[in-house]
Amino acid sequence: MQAFEDTVLGVINAPTQTLLGRPLIGDGAAGTAANPNGGAGGFLYGNGGNGFSQTTAGVAGGAGGAAGLIGNGGMGGAGGAGAAGGAGWTGGWLYGSGGSGGSGGIGTSAVGFNGGAGGAGGPGGAAGLFGVGGAGGAGGTGGAAGGYDNGSGLTGLSAGSGGAGGSGGAGGWMNGNAGAGGHGGDGGDGNAANNGGVGGNGGAGGAGGASRLFGDGGAGGAGGAGGLNGNYNGGGGNGGAGGNGGHSGWILGNAGAGGQGGAGGAGAYEDESNSVLDGYFGGNGGAGGSGGAAGLIGTGGAGAAGGAGGLSVYEGAGDGGAGGNGGAGGWIFGDAGAGGQGGVGGNGFLLRQAGSPYTGYWSGNGGAGGSGGAAGLFGAGGAGGAGGAGGLYGDDYSGNGGNGGNGGAGGMLFGDAGAGGQGGGGGDDFAVFDSSGNTYGYYGDSGGTGGMGGSGGAAGMFGAGGAGGSGGAGGALGYGPGVGGAGGNGGRGGWLFGAAGAGGDGGAGGDGYVTYDGTFSQYAGADFGAGGGAGGAGGAGGTLIGTGGTGGQGGAGGDGVNDTVTGFVNGFGGSGGAGGAGGVGGGWFGDGGAGGAGGAGGDSFQGYYSGGNGGSAGSGGAAQFIGNGGAGGSGAIGGAGSPTGPGNDGEQRLEGAAGTGGLLFGSVG
């Protein structure tokens, strides 16, 4: 039976095979070492052949073969060491998926030489009229640093970077989802302790493919992680950026999400024998990819999180990567994408399993959150991403929290705006002790400052404004705990009608804190509590009608040191943050927003120090034409002074000023 089928196909294919070198029906041949590209499929029906995966260093993988009228495109072959992967080829003109791209080759590594870069992943193939786009190929891992060669005297100082991921293929012209971008390759490691160098950077993730008329955009590929360091003079590599999400179909479809940023490589790590493989700097985390935009109707893609910063031993840890921005919603209808969260900052020392801990000079800052996307005519704006937390355990100072991303605007005709993202908390600066009672991290100047909350987005014609994000809390310990971050401002209500967004609350100030060695014979801690962050202002009501937003509450001040285990007390209390002002009411009609309460002052427990002052209260927002003014915020109490004296209690604040009533009608708040 098979022989009969082959005979029939041979008769059918003979004319086109003879004239054009391509059959009418049948799959294309796979690539070979001599002819690495895959062959084309039949004109009417047949898949393209897959490209050849190379075994020779430095030679790119073969491209996939094209399909005919109906069929899938061939997949690209993997690249040889350090070489790019082959491209996936197009799907059938009428129907068929594009082929996926080939993986990039791993970077070369040899004693006495720097590590080679990984090869880039091949792009995915596009679909025809109907079909799915091919995924991009992954980037190759970078080669490790070669270290010192006793024979030649040569030293490999740096590892190779990871290869970039390939882009995703486009979806079908009429209908079909696009392909995802390939992941970026990880950076190579700096090799063994004192036998290598700088870790390689991670490769960027590939962009997601775009759809045409109908279909979803492809997701962006994740960025590769940075490589580890290799010796005292080295450092970790930076993480690769995530790829952006692809655009959705122009008529209908959801956009692709961004790819996550790669983590920064560690400036030190611990091997199985508890030996620290030490280095200088930790690598920075890669930025998250932004979400793709929608077409006429559809949801915008979400922004991706930034990568975490790498830890360090002797110098500084890496900062967290910024979160990606959210994509815009559909021009006519569709919600926008949310912003991605910022990456966490790297820690400033390594907690060892045995022996003495090591401390870095500073820990990394948290990455900023991505902004939310804006809606089109109808739809909600995207929320802003939260800021990343600051890294812990800096010997000089700890990392600050990242700011929250701003919320996106609501639809121009109708839709609520997005809320602002919360600020990241500042890193704590804890002290640690070894088995001999020696202190590590004790001389840190301060805990990290909390990040500022993002502002809420503004509404369009009808809709509520977005709330402001809360500020991040300040870090504890150190000789100065971190100050709390300010809250974000609320967004404006709709032009014709809509309530305004409330302001975000301020972050609390860091407390004074104590840590001990194992016998409680030594301690280390902060001298005082830090101040709280200010509350954000409430947004304004709609241009015609709408209530003003409430002001955010001020953050509480941190307490001075009060350790119940040993009775150790020290330092004054931090001042509370000011409350945010209430927003004004709508131009024709609407009440003003209430002012935010001030934050309470922190307590002191040592006789010579006073409690912190309470934060000032926010004033109430004014009404404009018709409406009542907003009430002023509550006055905050001051922190208590030490009961043993002579320190005083902190000052208590008065209530905030009341907002005025409307010009035509309305009472004072």
PDB file of C-alpha atoms in Angstrom, residues 482-668:
ATOM      1  CA  GLY A 482      15.112  54.834  57.627  1.00  0.00           C
ATOM      2  CA  VAL A 483      12.457  57.472  57.105  1.00  0.00           C
ATOM      3  CA  GLY A 484       9.079  56.316  55.838  1.00  0.00           C
ATOM      4  CA  GLY A 485       8.183  57.119  52.253  1.00  0.00           C
ATOM      5  CA  ALA A 486       5.562  59.681  51.302  1.00  0.00           C
ATOM      6  CA  GLY A 487       2.180  58.537  50.053  1.00  0.00           C
ATOM      7  CA  GLY A 488       1.209  59.209  46.464  1.00  0.00           C
ATOM      8  CA  ASN A 489      -1.337  61.818  45.474  1.00  0.00           C
ATOM      9  CA  GLY A 490      -4.828  60.799  44.443  1.00  0.00           C
ATOM     10  CA  GLY A 491      -5.932  61.179  40.844  1.00  0.00           C
ATOM     11  CA  ARG A 492      -8.461  63.649  39.472  1.00  0.00           C
ATOM     12  CA  GLY A 493     -12.061  62.550  38.945  1.00  0.00           C
ATOM     13  CA  GLY A 494     -13.789  62.605  35.551  1.00  0.00           C
ATOM     14  CA  TRP A 495     -14.156  65.886  33.674  1.00  0.00           C
ATOM     15  CA  LEU A 496     -17.950  65.750  33.799  1.00  0.00           C
ATOM     16  CA  PHE A 497     -18.506  63.425  36.723  1.00  0.00           C
ATOM     17  CA  GLY A 498     -16.397  61.352  39.057  1.00  0.00           C
ATOM     18  CA  ALA A 499     -15.024  61.117  42.563  1.00  0.00           C
ATOM     19  CA  ALA A 500     -11.362  61.848  43.027  1.00  0.00           C
ATOM     20  CA  GLY A 501      -8.873  59.333  44.343  1.00  0.00           C
ATOM     21  CA  ALA A 502      -7.690  59.346  47.931  1.00  0.00           C
ATOM     22  CA  GLY A 503      -4.116  60.170  48.776  1.00  0.00           C
ATOM     23  CA  GLY A 504      -1.906  57.329  49.924  1.00  0.00           C
ATOM     24  CA  ASP A 505      -0.830  56.916  53.524  1.00  0.00           C
ATOM     25  CA  GLY A 506       2.726  57.752  54.463  1.00  0.00           C
ATOM     26  CA  GLY A 507       5.038  54.949  55.488  1.00  0.00           C
ATOM     27  CA  ALA A 508       6.006  54.394  59.095  1.00  0.00           C
ATOM     28  CA  GLY A 509       9.470  55.388  60.251  1.00  0.00           C
ATOM     29  CA  GLY A 510      11.882  52.673  61.308  1.00  0.00           C
ATOM     30  CA  ASP A 511      12.167  51.736  64.968  1.00  0.00           C
ATOM     31  CA  GLY A 512      15.330  51.637  66.980  1.00  0.00           C
ATOM     32  CA  TYR A 513      16.289  47.998  67.388  1.00  0.00           C
ATOM     33  CA  VAL A 514      18.796  45.785  69.172  1.00  0.00           C
ATOM     34  CA  THR A 515      20.464  42.511  68.244  1.00  0.00           C
ATOM     35  CA  TYR A 516      22.695  40.300  70.375  1.00  0.00           C
ATOM     36  CA  ASP A 517      25.409  37.746  70.173  1.00  0.00           C
ATOM     37  CA  GLY A 518      24.587  34.231  71.341  1.00  0.00           C
ATOM     38  CA  THR A 519      25.360  34.972  75.004  1.00  0.00           C
ATOM     39  CA  PHE A 520      23.582  38.361  75.161  1.00  0.00           C
ATOM     40  CA  SER A 521      26.880  39.835  76.343  1.00  0.00           C
ATOM     41  CA  GLN A 522      27.085  42.254  73.412  1.00  0.00           C
ATOM     42  CA  TYR A 523      24.481  44.221  71.559  1.00  0.00           C
ATOM     43  CA  ALA A 524      24.187  46.647  68.717  1.00  0.00           C
ATOM     44  CA  GLY A 525      21.344  48.901  67.711  1.00  0.00           C
ATOM     45  CA  ALA A 526      19.921  52.205  66.592  1.00  0.00           C
ATOM     46  CA  ASP A 527      19.969  55.369  68.640  1.00  0.00           C
ATOM     47  CA  PHE A 528      16.524  56.714  67.751  1.00  0.00           C
ATOM     48  CA  GLY A 529      13.331  56.211  65.833  1.00  0.00           C
ATOM     49  CA  ALA A 530      12.931  57.708  62.365  1.00  0.00           C
ATOM     50  CA  GLY A 531      10.234  60.023  61.070  1.00  0.00           C
ATOM     51  CA  GLY A 532       7.117  58.841  59.282  1.00  0.00           C
ATOM     52  CA  GLY A 533       6.345  59.793  55.709  1.00  0.00           C
ATOM     53  CA  ALA A 534       3.810  62.422  54.702  1.00  0.00           C
ATOM     54  CA  GLY A 535       0.403  61.387  53.446  1.00  0.00           C
ATOM     55  CA  GLY A 536      -0.484  62.111  49.846  1.00  0.00           C
ATOM     56  CA  ALA A 537      -2.934  64.814  48.845  1.00  0.00           C
ATOM     57  CA  GLY A 538      -6.418  63.836  47.744  1.00  0.00           C
ATOM     58  CA  GLY A 539      -7.255  64.364  44.099  1.00  0.00           C
ATOM     59  CA  ALA A 540      -9.557  67.055  42.782  1.00  0.00           C
ATOM     60  CA  GLY A 541     -13.187  66.242  42.008  1.00  0.00           C
ATOM     61  CA  GLY A 542     -14.520  66.323  38.453  1.00  0.00           C
ATOM     62  CA  THR A 543     -14.412  69.537  36.486  1.00  0.00           C
ATOM     63  CA  LEU A 544     -18.223  69.737  36.775  1.00  0.00           C
ATOM     64  CA  ILE A 545     -19.391  67.216  39.399  1.00  0.00           C
ATOM     65  CA  GLY A 546     -17.485  65.119  41.894  1.00  0.00           C
ATOM     66  CA  THR A 547     -16.204  64.775  45.420  1.00  0.00           C
ATOM     67  CA  GLY A 548     -12.640  65.669  46.295  1.00  0.00           C
ATOM     68  CA  GLY A 549     -10.378  62.884  47.485  1.00  0.00           C
ATOM     69  CA  THR A 550      -9.450  62.270  51.092  1.00  0.00           C
ATOM     70  CA  GLY A 551      -5.919  63.127  52.116  1.00  0.00           C
ATOM     71  CA  GLY A 552      -3.669  60.291  53.189  1.00  0.00           C
ATOM     72  CA  GLN A 553      -2.683  59.697  56.773  1.00  0.00           C
ATOM     73  CA  GLY A 554       0.835  60.541  57.857  1.00  0.00           C
ATOM     74  CA  GLY A 555       3.094  57.700  58.840  1.00  0.00           C
ATOM     75  CA  ALA A 556       3.849  57.013  62.473  1.00  0.00           C
ATOM     76  CA  GLY A 557       7.258  57.917  63.825  1.00  0.00           C
ATOM     77  CA  GLY A 558       9.531  55.117  64.917  1.00  0.00           C
ATOM     78  CA  ASP A 559      10.135  54.318  68.570  1.00  0.00           C
ATOM     79  CA  GLY A 560      13.467  54.615  70.296  1.00  0.00           C
ATOM     80  CA  VAL A 561      15.231  51.505  71.523  1.00  0.00           C
ATOM     81  CA  ASN A 562      13.349  49.564  74.210  1.00  0.00           C
ATOM     82  CA  ASP A 563      14.595  46.028  74.649  1.00  0.00           C
ATOM     83  CA  THR A 564      12.605  44.005  77.156  1.00  0.00           C
ATOM     84  CA  VAL A 565      15.179  41.189  77.335  1.00  0.00           C
ATOM     85  CA  THR A 566      18.067  43.173  78.832  1.00  0.00           C
ATOM     86  CA  GLY A 567      16.325  46.422  79.726  1.00  0.00           C
ATOM     87  CA  PHE A 568      18.508  48.407  77.312  1.00  0.00           C
ATOM     88  CA  VAL A 569      16.900  51.710  76.283  1.00  0.00           C
ATOM     89  CA  ASN A 570      18.219  54.506  74.106  1.00  0.00           C
ATOM     90  CA  GLY A 571      17.262  57.354  71.783  1.00  0.00           C
ATOM     91  CA  PHE A 572      14.320  59.610  71.079  1.00  0.00           C
ATOM     92  CA  GLY A 573      11.147  58.861  69.175  1.00  0.00           C
ATOM     93  CA  GLY A 574      10.711  59.908  65.572  1.00  0.00           C
ATOM     94  CA  SER A 575       8.253  62.559  64.458  1.00  0.00           C
ATOM     95  CA  GLY A 576       5.037  61.538  62.771  1.00  0.00           C
ATOM     96  CA  GLY A 577       4.445  62.435  59.147  1.00  0.00           C
ATOM     97  CA  ALA A 578       2.084  65.181  58.048  1.00  0.00           C
ATOM     98  CA  GLY A 579      -1.373  64.280  56.808  1.00  0.00           C
ATOM     99  CA  GLY A 580      -2.256  65.026  53.211  1.00  0.00           C
ATOM    100  CA  ALA A 581      -4.585  67.819  52.190  1.00  0.00           C
ATOM    101  CA  GLY A 582      -8.088  66.968  51.005  1.00  0.00           C
ATOM    102  CA  GLY A 583      -8.894  67.583  47.361  1.00  0.00           C
ATOM    103  CA  VAL A 584     -11.187  70.321  46.115  1.00  0.00           C
ATOM    104  CA  GLY A 585     -14.736  69.444  45.080  1.00  0.00           C
ATOM    105  CA  GLY A 586     -16.115  69.553  41.546  1.00  0.00           C
ATOM    106  CA  GLY A 587     -16.378  72.879  39.750  1.00  0.00           C
ATOM    107  CA  TRP A 588     -20.201  73.006  39.898  1.00  0.00           C
ATOM    108  CA  PHE A 589     -21.140  70.490  42.536  1.00  0.00           C
ATOM    109  CA  GLY A 590     -19.232  68.390  45.028  1.00  0.00           C
ATOM    110  CA  ASP A 591     -17.887  68.324  48.556  1.00  0.00           C
ATOM    111  CA  GLY A 592     -14.254  68.877  49.339  1.00  0.00           C
ATOM    112  CA  GLY A 593     -12.272  65.927  50.627  1.00  0.00           C
ATOM    113  CA  ALA A 594     -11.320  65.485  54.262  1.00  0.00           C
ATOM    114  CA  GLY A 595      -7.759  66.144  55.306  1.00  0.00           C
ATOM    115  CA  GLY A 596      -5.616  63.265  56.441  1.00  0.00           C
ATOM    116  CA  ALA A 597      -4.650  62.716  60.046  1.00  0.00           C
ATOM    117  CA  GLY A 598      -1.082  63.307  61.091  1.00  0.00           C
ATOM    118  CA  GLY A 599       1.035  60.382  62.143  1.00  0.00           C
ATOM    119  CA  ALA A 600       1.637  59.688  65.808  1.00  0.00           C
ATOM    120  CA  GLY A 601       5.056  60.461  67.212  1.00  0.00           C
ATOM    121  CA  GLY A 602       7.299  57.643  68.345  1.00  0.00           C
ATOM    122  CA  ASP A 603       7.919  56.886  71.998  1.00  0.00           C
ATOM    123  CA  SER A 604      11.180  57.334  73.856  1.00  0.00           C
ATOM    124  CA  PHE A 605      12.251  55.083  76.709  1.00  0.00           C
ATOM    125  CA  GLN A 606      15.555  56.660  77.737  1.00  0.00           C
ATOM    126  CA  GLY A 607      15.460  59.324  80.425  1.00  0.00           C
ATOM    127  CA  TYR A 608      17.245  62.109  78.571  1.00  0.00           C
ATOM    128  CA  TYR A 609      15.294  61.895  75.347  1.00  0.00           C
ATOM    129  CA  SER A 610      11.836  63.113  74.384  1.00  0.00           C
ATOM    130  CA  GLY A 611       9.088  61.450  72.446  1.00  0.00           C
ATOM    131  CA  GLY A 612       8.597  62.411  68.822  1.00  0.00           C
ATOM    132  CA  ASN A 613       6.234  65.177  67.795  1.00  0.00           C
ATOM    133  CA  GLY A 614       2.937  64.287  66.213  1.00  0.00           C
ATOM    134  CA  GLY A 615       2.527  64.996  62.526  1.00  0.00           C
ATOM    135  CA  SER A 616       0.613  68.024  61.288  1.00  0.00           C
ATOM    136  CA  ALA A 617      -2.930  67.318  60.146  1.00  0.00           C
ATOM    137  CA  GLY A 618      -3.961  67.922  56.566  1.00  0.00           C
ATOM    138  CA  SER A 619      -6.393  70.692  55.714  1.00  0.00           C
ATOM    139  CA  GLY A 620      -9.818  69.919  54.296  1.00  0.00           C
ATOM    140  CA  GLY A 621     -10.493  70.549  50.635  1.00  0.00           C
ATOM    141  CA  ALA A 622     -12.636  73.463  49.541  1.00  0.00           C
ATOM    142  CA  ALA A 623     -15.946  73.194  47.720  1.00  0.00           C
ATOM    143  CA  GLN A 624     -16.215  75.413  44.662  1.00  0.00           C
ATOM    144  CA  PHE A 625     -19.775  76.377  43.661  1.00  0.00           C
ATOM    145  CA  ILE A 626     -22.167  74.057  45.527  1.00  0.00           C
ATOM    146  CA  GLY A 627     -20.984  71.736  48.261  1.00  0.00           C
ATOM    147  CA  ASN A 628     -19.557  71.437  51.722  1.00  0.00           C
ATOM    148  CA  GLY A 629     -15.936  71.914  52.572  1.00  0.00           C
ATOM    149  CA  GLY A 630     -13.933  68.954  53.774  1.00  0.00           C
ATOM    150  CA  ALA A 631     -13.152  68.440  57.432  1.00  0.00           C
ATOM    151  CA  GLY A 632      -9.620  69.013  58.582  1.00  0.00           C
ATOM    152  CA  GLY A 633      -7.610  65.990  59.618  1.00  0.00           C
ATOM    153  CA  SER A 634      -7.222  64.899  63.212  1.00  0.00           C
ATOM    154  CA  GLY A 635      -4.261  66.224  65.114  1.00  0.00           C
ATOM    155  CA  ALA A 636      -1.736  63.565  66.005  1.00  0.00           C
ATOM    156  CA  ILE A 637      -0.551  62.812  69.501  1.00  0.00           C
ATOM    157  CA  GLY A 638       3.086  63.148  70.356  1.00  0.00           C
ATOM    158  CA  GLY A 639       5.147  60.221  71.469  1.00  0.00           C
ATOM    159  CA  ALA A 640       5.563  59.516  75.159  1.00  0.00           C
ATOM    160  CA  GLY A 641       8.784  60.538  76.840  1.00  0.00           C
ATOM    161  CA  SER A 642      10.583  58.223  79.209  1.00  0.00           C
ATOM    162  CA  PRO A 643       8.649  57.589  82.435  1.00  0.00           C
ATOM    163  CA  THR A 644      11.906  58.052  84.365  1.00  0.00           C
ATOM    164  CA  GLY A 645      12.374  61.610  83.012  1.00  0.00           C
ATOM    165  CA  PRO A 646      13.566  64.216  82.349  1.00  0.00           C
ATOM    166  CA  GLY A 647      12.626  63.755  78.686  1.00  0.00           C
ATOM    167  CA  ASN A 648       9.326  65.318  77.597  1.00  0.00           C
ATOM    168  CA  ASP A 649       6.388  63.975  75.671  1.00  0.00           C
ATOM    169  CA  GLY A 650       6.286  64.995  72.038  1.00  0.00           C
ATOM    170  CA  GLU A 651       4.051  67.847  70.918  1.00  0.00           C
ATOM    171  CA  GLN A 652       0.462  67.087  69.984  1.00  0.00           C
ATOM    172  CA  ARG A 653      -0.757  68.793  66.828  1.00  0.00           C
ATOM    173  CA  LEU A 654      -4.003  70.645  66.282  1.00  0.00           C
ATOM    174  CA  GLU A 655      -6.651  69.600  63.811  1.00  0.00           C
ATOM    175  CA  GLY A 656      -6.173  70.684  60.234  1.00  0.00           C
ATOM    176  CA  ALA A 657      -7.960  73.703  58.820  1.00  0.00           C
ATOM    177  CA  ALA A 658     -11.478  73.053  57.551  1.00  0.00           C
ATOM    178  CA  GLY A 659     -12.236  73.523  53.884  1.00  0.00           C
ATOM    179  CA  THR A 660     -14.478  76.378  52.793  1.00  0.00           C
ATOM    180  CA  GLY A 661     -18.021  75.789  51.528  1.00  0.00           C
ATOM    181  CA  GLY A 662     -19.286  76.511  48.022  1.00  0.00           C
ATOM    182  CA  LEU A 663     -19.710  80.046  46.757  1.00  0.00           C
ATOM    183  CA  LEU A 664     -23.445  79.549  46.132  1.00  0.00           C
ATOM    184  CA  PHE A 665     -24.297  77.008  48.787  1.00  0.00           C
ATOM    185  CA  GLY A 666     -22.462  74.907  51.340  1.00  0.00           C
ATOM    186  CA  SER A 667     -21.021  74.898  54.812  1.00  0.00           C
ATOM    187  CA  VAL A 668     -17.491  74.980  56.122  1.00  0.00           C
TER     188      VAL A 668
END
